mmCIF file of C-alpha atoms in Angstrom:
data_model
loop_
_atom_site.group_PDB
_atom_site.id
_atom_site.type_symbol
_atom_site.label_atom_id
_atom_site.label_comp_id
_atom_site.label_asym_id
_atom_site.label_seq_id
_atom_site.Cartn_x
_atom_site.Cartn_y
_atom_site.Cartn_z
ATOM 1 C CA ARG A 1 -12.365 7.063 -4.669
ATOM 2 C CA LYS A 2 -11.360 4.783 -1.845
ATOM 3 C CA VAL A 3 -9.575 1.682 -1.216
ATOM 4 C CA MET A 4 -9.596 -0.484 1.812
ATOM 5 C CA GLY A 5 -7.200 -3.269 1.820
ATOM 6 C CA ARG A 6 -6.134 -5.348 4.562
ATOM 7 C CA GLY A 7 -3.060 -7.448 5.604
ATOM 8 C CA GLU A 8 -2.427 -9.536 8.285
ATOM 9 C CA GLU A 9 0.001 -8.921 10.900
ATOM 10 C CA GLY A 10 1.381 -9.480 14.396
ATOM 11 C CA GLY A 11 0.783 -6.299 16.315
ATOM 12 C CA GLY A 12 0.867 -2.553 16.485
ATOM 13 C CA ASN A 13 3.479 -0.173 15.173
ATOM 14 C CA GLU A 14 2.641 3.222 16.368
ATOM 15 C CA GLU A 15 5.785 5.085 15.133
ATOM 16 C CA SER A 16 5.225 4.243 11.712
ATOM 17 C CA MET A 17 1.492 4.789 11.687
ATOM 18 C CA LYS A 18 2.190 7.717 9.313
ATOM 19 C CA GLY A 19 -0.285 8.863 6.556
ATOM 20 C CA THR A 20 -2.910 11.276 7.243
ATOM 21 C CA THR A 21 -4.125 11.856 10.624
ATOM 22 C CA GLU A 22 -7.796 11.881 11.621
ATOM 23 C CA ALA A 23 -8.116 15.565 11.606
ATOM 24 C CA ASN A 24 -6.837 16.373 7.967
ATOM 25 C CA PHE A 25 -8.466 13.017 6.680
ATOM 26 C CA GLU A 26 -10.989 14.559 4.696
ATOM 27 C CA SER A 27 -9.000 17.170 3.372
ATOM 28 C CA SER A 28 -6.227 15.540 1.915
ATOM 29 C CA ALA A 29 -6.315 14.405 -1.694
ATOM 30 C CA VAL A 30 -4.339 11.301 -1.239
ATOM 31 C CA GLY A 31 -3.151 9.442 1.696
ATOM 32 C CA PHE A 32 -3.677 6.331 4.061
ATOM 33 C CA ARG A 33 -4.522 5.783 7.521
ATOM 34 C CA TYR A 34 -4.613 2.586 9.712
ATOM 35 C CA LEU A 35 -7.982 1.357 11.133
ATOM 36 C CA ASP A 36 -8.160 -0.506 14.453
ATOM 37 C CA HIS A 37 -8.858 -4.218 14.182
ATOM 38 C CA PRO A 38 -7.917 -7.083 16.921
ATOM 39 C CA ALA A 39 -5.991 -9.316 14.786
ATOM 40 C CA ASP A 40 -5.055 -7.779 11.683
ATOM 41 C CA VAL A 41 -4.155 -4.105 10.202
ATOM 42 C CA GLN A 42 -6.514 -2.772 7.915
ATOM 43 C CA ILE A 43 -5.221 0.146 5.552
ATOM 44 C CA HIS A 44 -7.802 2.703 4.441
ATOM 45 C CA ALA A 45 -6.391 4.453 1.356
ATOM 46 C CA TRP A 46 -7.645 7.105 -1.000
ATOM 47 C CA GLY A 47 -6.991 9.425 -3.794
ATOM 48 C CA SER A 48 -8.495 11.542 -6.553
ATOM 49 C CA SER A 49 -8.406 8.494 -8.901
ATOM 50 C CA LEU A 50 -8.619 4.649 -8.436
ATOM 51 C CA GLN A 51 -4.732 4.497 -9.368
ATOM 52 C CA GLU A 52 -3.830 6.952 -6.650
ATOM 53 C CA ALA A 53 -5.735 4.906 -4.201
ATOM 54 C CA PHE A 54 -4.070 1.592 -4.970
ATOM 55 C CA GLU A 55 -0.771 3.652 -4.975
ATOM 56 C CA GLN A 56 -1.453 4.810 -1.406
ATOM 57 C CA ALA A 57 -2.431 1.251 -0.224
ATOM 58 C CA ALA A 58 0.861 0.009 -1.224
ATOM 59 C CA VAL A 59 2.706 3.005 0.336
ATOM 60 C CA GLY A 60 0.540 2.399 3.579
ATOM 61 C CA MET A 61 1.397 -1.340 3.739
ATOM 62 C CA PHE A 62 5.141 -0.226 3.708
ATOM 63 C CA GLY A 63 4.528 2.371 6.112
ATOM 64 C CA TYR A 64 3.161 -0.270 8.556
ATOM 65 C CA MET A 65 6.408 -2.181 8.055
ATOM 66 C CA THR A 66 8.883 0.879 8.938
ATOM 67 C CA ASN A 67 8.824 4.314 9.331
ATOM 68 C CA LEU A 68 9.005 5.967 5.917
ATOM 69 C CA ASP A 69 10.420 9.212 7.045
ATOM 70 C CA LYS A 70 13.657 7.044 7.420
ATOM 71 C CA VAL A 71 13.580 5.675 3.931
ATOM 72 C CA ASP A 72 15.292 7.338 1.263
ATOM 73 C CA ILE A 73 14.642 7.018 -2.468
ATOM 74 C CA ASP A 74 17.802 5.284 -3.994
ATOM 75 C CA GLU A 75 17.879 5.353 -7.831
ATOM 76 C CA ASP A 76 19.396 2.207 -8.065
ATOM 77 C CA VAL A 77 16.788 0.434 -6.085
ATOM 78 C CA THR A 78 13.348 -0.088 -7.668
ATOM 79 C CA CYS A 79 10.745 -2.814 -7.605
ATOM 80 C CA GLU A 80 8.707 -3.466 -10.874
ATOM 81 C CA VAL A 81 5.547 -5.577 -10.149
ATOM 82 C CA GLU A 82 2.692 -6.810 -12.315
ATOM 83 C CA ALA A 83 -0.463 -8.289 -11.206
ATOM 84 C CA GLU A 84 -3.943 -9.311 -12.888
ATOM 85 C CA GLY A 85 -7.104 -10.288 -11.532
ATOM 86 C CA HIS A 86 -10.550 -11.120 -12.318
ATOM 87 C CA ASP A 87 -12.267 -8.009 -10.759
ATOM 88 C CA LEU A 88 -11.040 -4.915 -8.836
ATOM 89 C CA GLN A 89 -10.564 -6.768 -5.361
ATOM 90 C CA SER A 90 -8.489 -9.528 -6.837
ATOM 91 C CA LEU A 91 -6.394 -6.814 -8.677
ATOM 92 C CA LEU A 92 -5.689 -4.812 -5.570
ATOM 93 C CA PHE A 93 -4.984 -8.277 -3.941
ATOM 94 C CA GLY A 94 -2.518 -9.202 -6.533
ATOM 95 C CA PHE A 95 -1.019 -5.720 -6.660
ATOM 96 C CA LEU A 96 -0.353 -5.835 -2.999
ATOM 97 C CA ASP A 97 0.477 -9.345 -2.785
ATOM 98 C CA GLU A 98 3.246 -8.554 -5.482
ATOM 99 C CA PHE A 99 4.783 -5.902 -3.586
ATOM 100 C CA LEU A 100 4.896 -7.900 -0.341
ATOM 101 C CA PHE A 101 6.455 -10.828 -2.042
ATOM 102 C CA ASN A 102 9.284 -8.400 -3.430
ATOM 103 C CA PHE A 103 9.893 -7.214 0.078
ATOM 104 C CA SER A 104 10.110 -10.667 1.615
ATOM 105 C CA THR A 105 12.509 -11.869 -1.308
ATOM 106 C CA GLU A 106 14.470 -8.606 -2.181
ATOM 107 C CA PHE A 107 14.176 -6.505 1.195
ATOM 108 C CA THR A 108 12.959 -3.389 -0.973
ATOM 109 C CA ILE A 109 10.846 -0.705 1.019
ATOM 110 C CA SER A 110 9.040 1.328 -1.441
ATOM 111 C CA LYS A 111 8.357 4.847 -0.211
ATOM 112 C CA GLN A 112 6.810 5.818 -3.475
ATOM 113 C CA VAL A 113 4.941 3.629 -5.742
ATOM 114 C CA ASN A 114 3.847 4.826 -9.417
ATOM 115 C CA ILE A 115 1.429 2.849 -11.387
ATOM 116 C CA THR A 116 2.640 2.880 -14.912
ATOM 117 C CA SER A 117 -0.433 0.899 -16.649
ATOM 118 C CA LEU A 118 -3.874 0.150 -15.188
ATOM 119 C CA ASP A 119 -6.255 -1.815 -17.603
ATOM 120 C CA LEU A 120 -9.684 -2.033 -15.832
ATOM 121 C CA ASP A 121 -11.100 -3.758 -18.708
ATOM 122 C CA ASN A 122 -8.727 -6.605 -18.395
ATOM 123 C CA PHE A 123 -7.680 -6.107 -14.666
ATOM 124 C CA LYS A 124 -3.964 -5.797 -15.057
ATOM 125 C CA ILE A 125 -1.664 -3.610 -13.556
ATOM 126 C CA SER A 126 2.018 -2.595 -13.644
ATOM 127 C CA ALA A 127 3.898 -0.332 -10.929
ATOM 128 C CA THR A 128 7.310 0.745 -10.170
ATOM 129 C CA GLY A 129 8.026 1.188 -6.386
ATOM 130 C CA SER A 130 10.810 3.344 -5.366
ATOM 131 C CA GLY A 131 12.830 3.644 -1.960
ATOM 132 C CA GLU A 132 15.731 1.624 -0.913
ATOM 133 C CA LYS A 133 16.849 -1.819 0.779
ATOM 134 C CA PHE A 134 15.453 -2.533 4.098
ATOM 135 C CA ASN A 135 18.269 -2.167 6.871
ATOM 136 C CA LEU A 136 17.685 -2.799 10.628
ATOM 137 C CA LYS A 137 20.424 -0.321 11.476
ATOM 138 C CA LYS A 138 18.728 2.703 9.652
ATOM 139 C CA HIS A 139 14.906 1.553 9.505
ATOM 140 C CA PRO A 140 13.022 0.792 12.950
ATOM 141 C CA GLN A 141 11.336 -2.532 12.619
ATOM 142 C CA GLY A 142 7.743 -1.991 12.701
ATOM 143 C CA THR A 143 5.202 -4.844 12.078
ATOM 144 C CA GLU A 144 5.493 -7.696 9.895
ATOM 145 C CA VAL A 145 2.834 -7.979 7.279
ATOM 146 C CA LYS A 146 2.737 -11.826 6.610
ATOM 147 C CA ALA A 147 0.106 -11.774 3.911
ATOM 148 C CA ILE A 148 -2.742 -9.708 2.101
ATOM 149 C CA THR A 149 -6.264 -11.067 2.842
ATOM 150 C CA TYR A 150 -9.766 -10.442 1.204
ATOM 151 C CA SER A 151 -11.530 -9.843 4.598
ATOM 152 C CA ALA A 152 -13.114 -6.524 4.881
ATOM 153 C CA MET A 153 -11.474 -5.543 1.636
ATOM 154 C CA GLN A 154 -13.790 -2.746 0.132
ATOM 155 C CA ILE A 155 -13.159 -0.646 -3.044
ATOM 156 C CA ILE A 156 -15.413 2.197 -3.533
ATOM 157 C CA HIS A 157 -14.994 3.734 -6.829
ATOM 158 C CA LYS A 158 -16.962 7.069 -7.215
ATOM 159 C CA PRO A 159 -16.917 9.226 -10.406
ATOM 160 C CA ASP A 160 -14.473 11.848 -10.789
ATOM 161 C CA GLY A 161 -14.537 14.797 -8.614
ATOM 162 C CA GLU A 162 -17.064 13.100 -6.102
ATOM 163 C CA ARG A 163 -15.762 12.220 -2.710
#
């Protein structure tokens, strides 16, 4: 199961490009990596389930904005999001867009994302992000993600156990 999401951005951020390296890409059960693109960032995320792949897409988005190794989990700082769509792509779009909106308004960087509800029949999702408030004194500023786009978005949903 794999998800590839895409967000617009304004440049590269080598320091925050964490996730999974090319060398251990195939052996990692969950993760994300950034794909080259001249104008936008593309996040290739995967997991052993569609839920894990969506979670990794959100974490990957935050990893592009700052180095997640510098983000702690503050139990008092969580981000609750809900989204819905009419298909898987619109669901992923709305899911990422809700996290991006929360970052833009509440400055919450989610180092971990846990989907609490995923309804694929009605295309609804609920999730909790855990992390802390963005602070320039602590968190290196990466690249701003300005918007989520459908351009080049792909969701490859494979049966359980198939990679």
